PDB file of C-alpha atoms in Angstrom:
ATOM      1  CA  MET C   1     -20.168  -5.274  29.656  1.00 73.00           C
ATOM      2  CA  THR C   2     -23.137  -7.604  29.945  1.00 81.00           C
ATOM      3  CA  ASP C   3     -23.170 -11.120  28.669  1.00 75.00           C
ATOM      4  CA  LEU C   4     -25.811 -10.031  26.196  1.00 70.00           C
ATOM      5  CA  GLU C   5     -23.525  -7.099  24.906  1.00 81.00           C
ATOM      6  CA  ILE C   6     -20.607  -9.444  24.669  1.00 79.00           C
ATOM      7  CA  GLU C   7     -22.731 -11.696  22.502  1.00 84.00           C
ATOM      8  CA  THR C   8     -24.041  -8.933  20.465  1.00 89.00           C
ATOM      9  CA  LEU C   9     -20.491  -7.623  19.731  1.00 90.00           C
ATOM     10  CA  ASN C  10     -19.130 -11.048  18.869  1.00 93.00           C
ATOM     11  CA  LYS C  11     -21.965 -11.551  16.216  1.00 94.00           C
ATOM     12  CA  TYR C  12     -20.993  -7.996  14.954  1.00 95.00           C
ATOM     13  CA  THR C  13     -17.256  -9.099  14.824  1.00 96.00           C
ATOM     14  CA  ALA C  14     -18.239 -12.349  13.073  1.00 96.00           C
ATOM     15  CA  ARG C  15     -20.365 -10.266  10.431  1.00 96.00           C
ATOM     16  CA  VAL C  16     -17.402  -7.965   9.752  1.00 97.00           C
ATOM     17  CA  ARG C  17     -14.993 -10.855   9.360  1.00 97.00           C
ATOM     18  CA  ASN C  18     -17.425 -12.383   6.869  1.00 97.00           C
ATOM     19  CA  ALA C  19     -17.448  -9.189   4.900  1.00 97.00           C
ATOM     20  CA  VAL C  20     -13.740  -8.981   4.998  1.00 97.00           C
ATOM     21  CA  ARG C  21     -13.431 -12.613   3.629  1.00 97.00           C
ATOM     22  CA  GLU C  22     -16.223 -12.113   0.919  1.00 97.00           C
ATOM     23  CA  GLN C  23     -15.238  -8.664  -0.337  1.00 97.00           C
ATOM     24  CA  SER C  24     -18.651  -8.194  -1.723  1.00 97.00           C
ATOM     25  CA  GLY C  25     -18.919  -4.654  -0.911  1.00 97.00           C
ATOM     26  CA  THR C  26     -22.193  -5.113   1.206  1.00 96.00           C
ATOM     27  CA  PRO C  27     -22.784  -2.258   3.432  1.00 97.00           C
ATOM     28  CA  ILE C  28     -22.132  -2.763   7.192  1.00 97.00           C
ATOM     29  CA  TYR C  29     -24.034  -0.082   9.516  1.00 95.00           C
ATOM     30  CA  ASN C  30     -22.259   0.758  12.527  1.00 92.00           C
ATOM     31  CA  SER C  31     -23.615   3.000  15.323  1.00 91.00           C
ATOM     32  CA  SER C  32     -21.119   2.856  18.664  1.00 93.00           C
ATOM     33  CA  PRO C  33     -17.577   3.065  19.702  1.00 94.00           C
ATOM     34  CA  ALA C  34     -17.343  -0.681  19.919  1.00 94.00           C
ATOM     35  CA  HIS C  35     -18.464  -1.013  16.330  1.00 95.00           C
ATOM     36  CA  ALA C  36     -16.292   1.631  15.156  1.00 96.00           C
ATOM     37  CA  GLU C  37     -13.356  -0.012  16.823  1.00 96.00           C
ATOM     38  CA  ILE C  38     -14.349  -3.395  15.298  1.00 97.00           C
ATOM     39  CA  ILE C  39     -14.425  -1.989  11.634  1.00 97.00           C
ATOM     40  CA  LEU C  40     -11.392   0.093  12.036  1.00 98.00           C
ATOM     41  CA  SER C  41      -9.518  -2.750  13.236  1.00 98.00           C
ATOM     42  CA  HIS C  42     -10.509  -4.977  10.363  1.00 98.00           C
ATOM     43  CA  LEU C  43      -9.723  -2.188   7.779  1.00 98.00           C
ATOM     44  CA  TRP C  44      -6.284  -1.951   9.123  1.00 98.00           C
ATOM     45  CA  ALA C  45      -5.887  -5.695   9.158  1.00 98.00           C
ATOM     46  CA  SER C  46      -7.357  -6.162   5.537  1.00 97.00           C
ATOM     47  CA  ALA C  47      -5.026  -3.447   4.134  1.00 98.00           C
ATOM     48  CA  SER C  48      -1.967  -4.450   2.144  1.00 97.00           C
ATOM     49  CA  SER C  49      -0.532  -1.099   0.742  1.00 98.00           C
ATOM     50  CA  HIS C  50      -2.133   2.120   1.940  1.00 98.00           C
ATOM     51  CA  VAL C  51      -4.614   3.525   4.411  1.00 98.00           C
ATOM     52  CA  ASN C  52      -6.054   6.962   4.466  1.00 98.00           C
ATOM     53  CA  LEU C  53      -7.856   8.493   7.624  1.00 98.00           C
ATOM     54  CA  LEU C  54      -9.877  11.489   8.445  1.00 97.00           C
ATOM     55  CA  SER C  55     -10.795  12.081  11.854  1.00 96.00           C
ATOM     56  CA  GLN C  56     -12.130  14.972  14.091  1.00 93.00           C
ATOM     57  CA  CYS C  57     -10.174  13.813  16.919  1.00 92.00           C
ATOM     58  CA  LEU C  58      -8.957  10.285  17.008  1.00 95.00           C
ATOM     59  CA  ASN C  59     -11.507   9.574  19.768  1.00 94.00           C
ATOM     60  CA  GLU C  60      -9.995   7.661  22.477  1.00 93.00           C
ATOM     61  CA  ASP C  61     -13.163   5.751  22.989  1.00 93.00           C
ATOM     62  CA  VAL C  62     -12.402   4.020  19.790  1.00 94.00           C
ATOM     63  CA  TYR C  63      -8.528   4.570  18.971  1.00 95.00           C
ATOM     64  CA  ASN C  64      -7.125   3.625  22.383  1.00 94.00           C
ATOM     65  CA  SER C  65      -8.141  -0.049  21.883  1.00 94.00           C
ATOM     66  CA  ASP C  66      -5.255  -2.437  21.782  1.00 96.00           C
ATOM     67  CA  GLY C  67      -6.848  -4.378  19.067  1.00 95.00           C
ATOM     68  CA  LEU C  68      -6.872  -1.381  16.744  1.00 97.00           C
ATOM     69  CA  ILE C  69      -3.455  -0.275  17.767  1.00 98.00           C
ATOM     70  CA  GLU C  70      -2.017  -3.630  17.113  1.00 98.00           C
ATOM     71  CA  SER C  71      -3.922  -4.260  14.042  1.00 98.00           C
ATOM     72  CA  ALA C  72      -2.480  -0.730  12.659  1.00 98.00           C
ATOM     73  CA  GLN C  73       0.869  -1.600  13.643  1.00 98.00           C
ATOM     74  CA  LYS C  74       0.951  -4.881  11.987  1.00 98.00           C
ATOM     75  CA  PHE C  75      -0.224  -3.225   8.857  1.00 98.00           C
ATOM     76  CA  LEU C  76       2.333  -0.817   8.964  1.00 98.00           C
ATOM     77  CA  SER C  77       5.084  -3.549   9.713  1.00 97.00           C
ATOM     78  CA  GLN C  78       4.780  -4.796   6.217  1.00 97.00           C
ATOM     79  CA  GLN C  79       7.033  -4.073   3.439  1.00 97.00           C
ATOM     80  CA  GLY C  80       5.727  -0.869   1.267  1.00 97.00           C
ATOM     81  CA  ALA C  81       2.684  -0.170   3.617  1.00 98.00           C
ATOM     82  CA  SER C  82       1.877   3.402   4.496  1.00 98.00           C
ATOM     83  CA  ALA C  83      -0.811   5.471   5.863  1.00 98.00           C
ATOM     84  CA  ASP C  84      -1.877   9.336   5.613  1.00 98.00           C
ATOM     85  CA  ILE C  85      -3.710  10.443   8.656  1.00 98.00           C
ATOM     86  CA  LEU C  86      -5.377  14.017   9.084  1.00 96.00           C
ATOM     87  CA  TYR C  87      -7.145  15.367  12.120  1.00 96.00           C
ATOM     88  CA  GLU C  88      -8.775  18.468  13.207  1.00 94.00           C
ATOM     89  CA  ASP C  89      -8.582  18.580  17.072  1.00 93.00           C
ATOM     90  CA  GLU C  90      -5.268  17.777  18.757  1.00 92.00           C
ATOM     91  CA  PRO C  91      -5.742  14.250  20.501  1.00 92.00           C
ATOM     92  CA  GLN C  92      -5.539  14.048  24.150  1.00 91.00           C
ATOM     93  CA  ALA C  93      -2.177  13.275  25.670  1.00 91.00           C
ATOM     94  CA  THR C  94      -3.340   9.831  26.731  1.00 93.00           C
ATOM     95  CA  ASN C  95      -4.040   8.755  23.344  1.00 96.00           C
ATOM     96  CA  ARG C  96      -2.074   5.594  22.419  1.00 97.00           C
ATOM     97  CA  PHE C  97      -2.976   5.198  18.853  1.00 97.00           C
ATOM     98  CA  PHE C  98      -1.825   8.796  18.107  1.00 97.00           C
ATOM     99  CA  LYS C  99       1.527   8.256  19.874  1.00 96.00           C
ATOM    100  CA  ALA C 100       1.958   5.055  18.049  1.00 97.00           C
ATOM    101  CA  MET C 101       1.270   6.275  14.698  1.00 97.00           C
ATOM    102  CA  LYS C 102       3.626   9.425  15.240  1.00 96.00           C
ATOM    103  CA  ALA C 103       6.222   6.988  15.977  1.00 96.00           C
ATOM    104  CA  GLN C 104       5.958   5.342  12.698  1.00 97.00           C
ATOM    105  CA  ASP C 105       8.420   6.345   9.846  1.00 96.00           C
ATOM    106  CA  ASN C 106       5.658   5.202   7.162  1.00 98.00           C
ATOM    107  CA  VAL C 107       2.863   7.399   8.299  1.00 98.00           C
ATOM    108  CA  SER C 108       2.231  10.965   7.671  1.00 97.00           C
ATOM    109  CA  ILE C 109       0.097  12.583  10.346  1.00 96.00           C
ATOM    110  CA  ARG C 110      -1.029  16.032  10.412  1.00 94.00           C
ATOM    111  CA  LYS C 111      -3.398  18.371  11.793  1.00 93.00           C
ATOM    112  CA  ILE C 112      -5.954  19.993   9.557  1.00 92.00           C
ATOM    113  CA  ASP C 113      -5.801  23.786   9.485  1.00 88.00           C
ATOM    114  CA  ASP C 114      -8.599  25.237  11.545  1.00 86.00           C
ATOM    115  CA  ARG C 115      -9.976  27.147   8.452  1.00 85.00           C
ATOM    116  CA  LEU C 116     -10.940  23.929   6.974  1.00 85.00           C
ATOM    117  CA  HIS C 117     -12.857  22.345   9.722  1.00 80.00           C
ATOM    118  CA  GLY C 118     -16.174  24.005   8.534  1.00 81.00           C
ATOM    119  CA  ARG C 119     -15.741  23.052   4.974  1.00 85.00           C
ATOM    120  CA  TYR C 120     -16.786  19.351   5.446  1.00 91.00           C
ATOM    121  CA  ASP C 121     -18.777  17.290   8.214  1.00 92.00           C
ATOM    122  CA  PHE C 122     -17.679  13.675   7.596  1.00 96.00           C
ATOM    123  CA  SER C 123     -15.022  11.466   8.701  1.00 96.00           C
ATOM    124  CA  LEU C 124     -13.505   8.407   6.887  1.00 98.00           C
ATOM    125  CA  MET C 125     -10.923   5.884   6.554  1.00 98.00           C
ATOM    126  CA  THR C 126     -10.236   3.719   3.289  1.00 98.00           C
ATOM    127  CA  ALA C 127      -7.941   0.790   2.843  1.00 98.00           C
ATOM    128  CA  ASP C 128      -5.998   0.047  -0.337  1.00 98.00           C
ATOM    129  CA  GLY C 129      -8.635   1.900  -2.510  1.00 97.00           C
ATOM    130  CA  LYS C 130     -11.371  -0.897  -2.092  1.00 98.00           C
ATOM    131  CA  SER C 131     -12.586  -0.826   1.584  1.00 98.00           C
ATOM    132  CA  TYR C 132     -13.864   1.870   3.712  1.00 98.00           C
ATOM    133  CA  ARG C 133     -15.735   3.420   6.731  1.00 98.00           C
ATOM    134  CA  PHE C 134     -17.532   6.723   6.217  1.00 98.00           C
ATOM    135  CA  ALA C 135     -19.246   8.756   8.900  1.00 97.00           C
ATOM    136  CA  GLU C 136     -21.542  11.624   7.469  1.00 95.00           C
ATOM    137  CA  ASP C 137     -21.391  13.540  10.739  1.00 92.00           C
ATOM    138  CA  LYS C 138     -17.694  13.622  11.997  1.00 93.00           C
ATOM    139  CA  TYR C 139     -19.244  14.265  15.635  1.00 89.00           C
ATOM    140  CA  GLU C 140     -21.183  11.091  15.767  1.00 91.00           C
ATOM    141  CA  MET C 141     -20.493   7.203  15.810  1.00 88.00           C
ATOM    142  CA  THR C 142     -22.995   6.495  12.972  1.00 92.00           C
ATOM    143  CA  ALA C 143     -21.323   5.104   9.997  1.00 97.00           C
ATOM    144  CA  VAL C 144     -21.452   2.874   7.068  1.00 97.00           C
ATOM    145  CA  ALA C 145     -18.755   0.597   6.073  1.00 98.00           C
ATOM    146  CA  ALA C 146     -17.827  -1.929   3.123  1.00 98.00           C
ATOM    147  CA  PHE C 147     -15.301  -4.114   2.179  1.00 98.00           C
ATOM    148  CA  GLY C 148     -14.703  -4.705  -1.505  1.00 98.00           C
ATOM    149  CA  ASP C 149     -16.330  -1.690  -2.894  1.00 98.00           C
ATOM    150  CA  PRO C 150     -13.567  -0.092  -4.977  1.00 98.00           C
ATOM    151  CA  GLU C 151     -15.976   2.429  -6.481  1.00 98.00           C
ATOM    152  CA  ASN C 152     -16.988   4.141  -3.375  1.00 98.00           C
ATOM    153  CA  ALA C 153     -13.622   3.647  -1.768  1.00 98.00           C
ATOM    154  CA  LYS C 154     -12.089   5.503  -4.750  1.00 97.00           C
ATOM    155  CA  SER C 155     -14.533   8.405  -4.303  1.00 98.00           C
ATOM    156  CA  LEU C 156     -13.839   8.807  -0.729  1.00 98.00           C
ATOM    157  CA  ASP C 157      -9.730   8.444  -1.581  1.00 98.00           C
ATOM    158  CA  ASP C 158     -10.349  11.393  -4.045  1.00 97.00           C
ATOM    159  CA  VAL C 159     -12.035  13.568  -1.473  1.00 96.00           C
ATOM    160  CA  PHE C 160      -9.280  12.742   1.139  1.00 96.00           C
ATOM    161  CA  GLY C 161      -6.812  13.759  -1.546  1.00 96.00           C
ATOM    162  CA  GLN C 162      -8.575  17.074  -2.078  1.00 93.00           C
ATOM    163  CA  ILE C 163      -8.427  17.889   1.754  1.00 93.00           C
ATOM    164  CA  LYS C 164      -4.938  16.718   1.979  1.00 93.00           C
ATOM    165  CA  ALA C 165      -3.903  18.889  -1.065  1.00 91.00           C
ATOM    166  CA  LEU C 166      -5.277  21.792   0.696  1.00 85.00           C
ATOM    167  CA  GLU C 167      -2.801  21.175   3.758  1.00 67.00           C
ATOM    168  CA  ALA C 168       0.809  22.313   3.662  1.00 53.00           C
ATOM    169  CA  PRO C 169       3.369  19.912   4.616  1.00 51.00           C
ATOM    170  CA  ASP C 170       4.441  19.952   8.187  1.00 48.00           C
TER     171      ASP C 170
END
């Protein structure tokens, strides 16, 4: 990574930290695996009770990040914290995030029935019903995120709940 790329990511991280602190709901655009990792790490870190995650494959370019895994584990170590994770395609055997989440007692992690794959095109993550990351195309990194936007986060939680309800428990 070049010095310019590092500087750009540092500025992006500072912008995300500011958004977490302000909780104003101002949208943050993200378009790369590095941006996604920064946003998702901050969603886990800012959550206090519950996270919902709907992902196509828990892409290793994003989810194998030490920082993201640590943020998720720190959140999940809190009293009363929980997460629901739904994914379409089986993660690679080397996916450390997937292994770490499967080892948690307070995480429900399930593969979505193949018959549902074509019924939606997006991926999402919500934290505490007030912050989120939403990618309109589940195969792309382009997404929008916001911290402190309970109206849109609730809508995404509702959609997540509908998809989860179509699934049978393990």
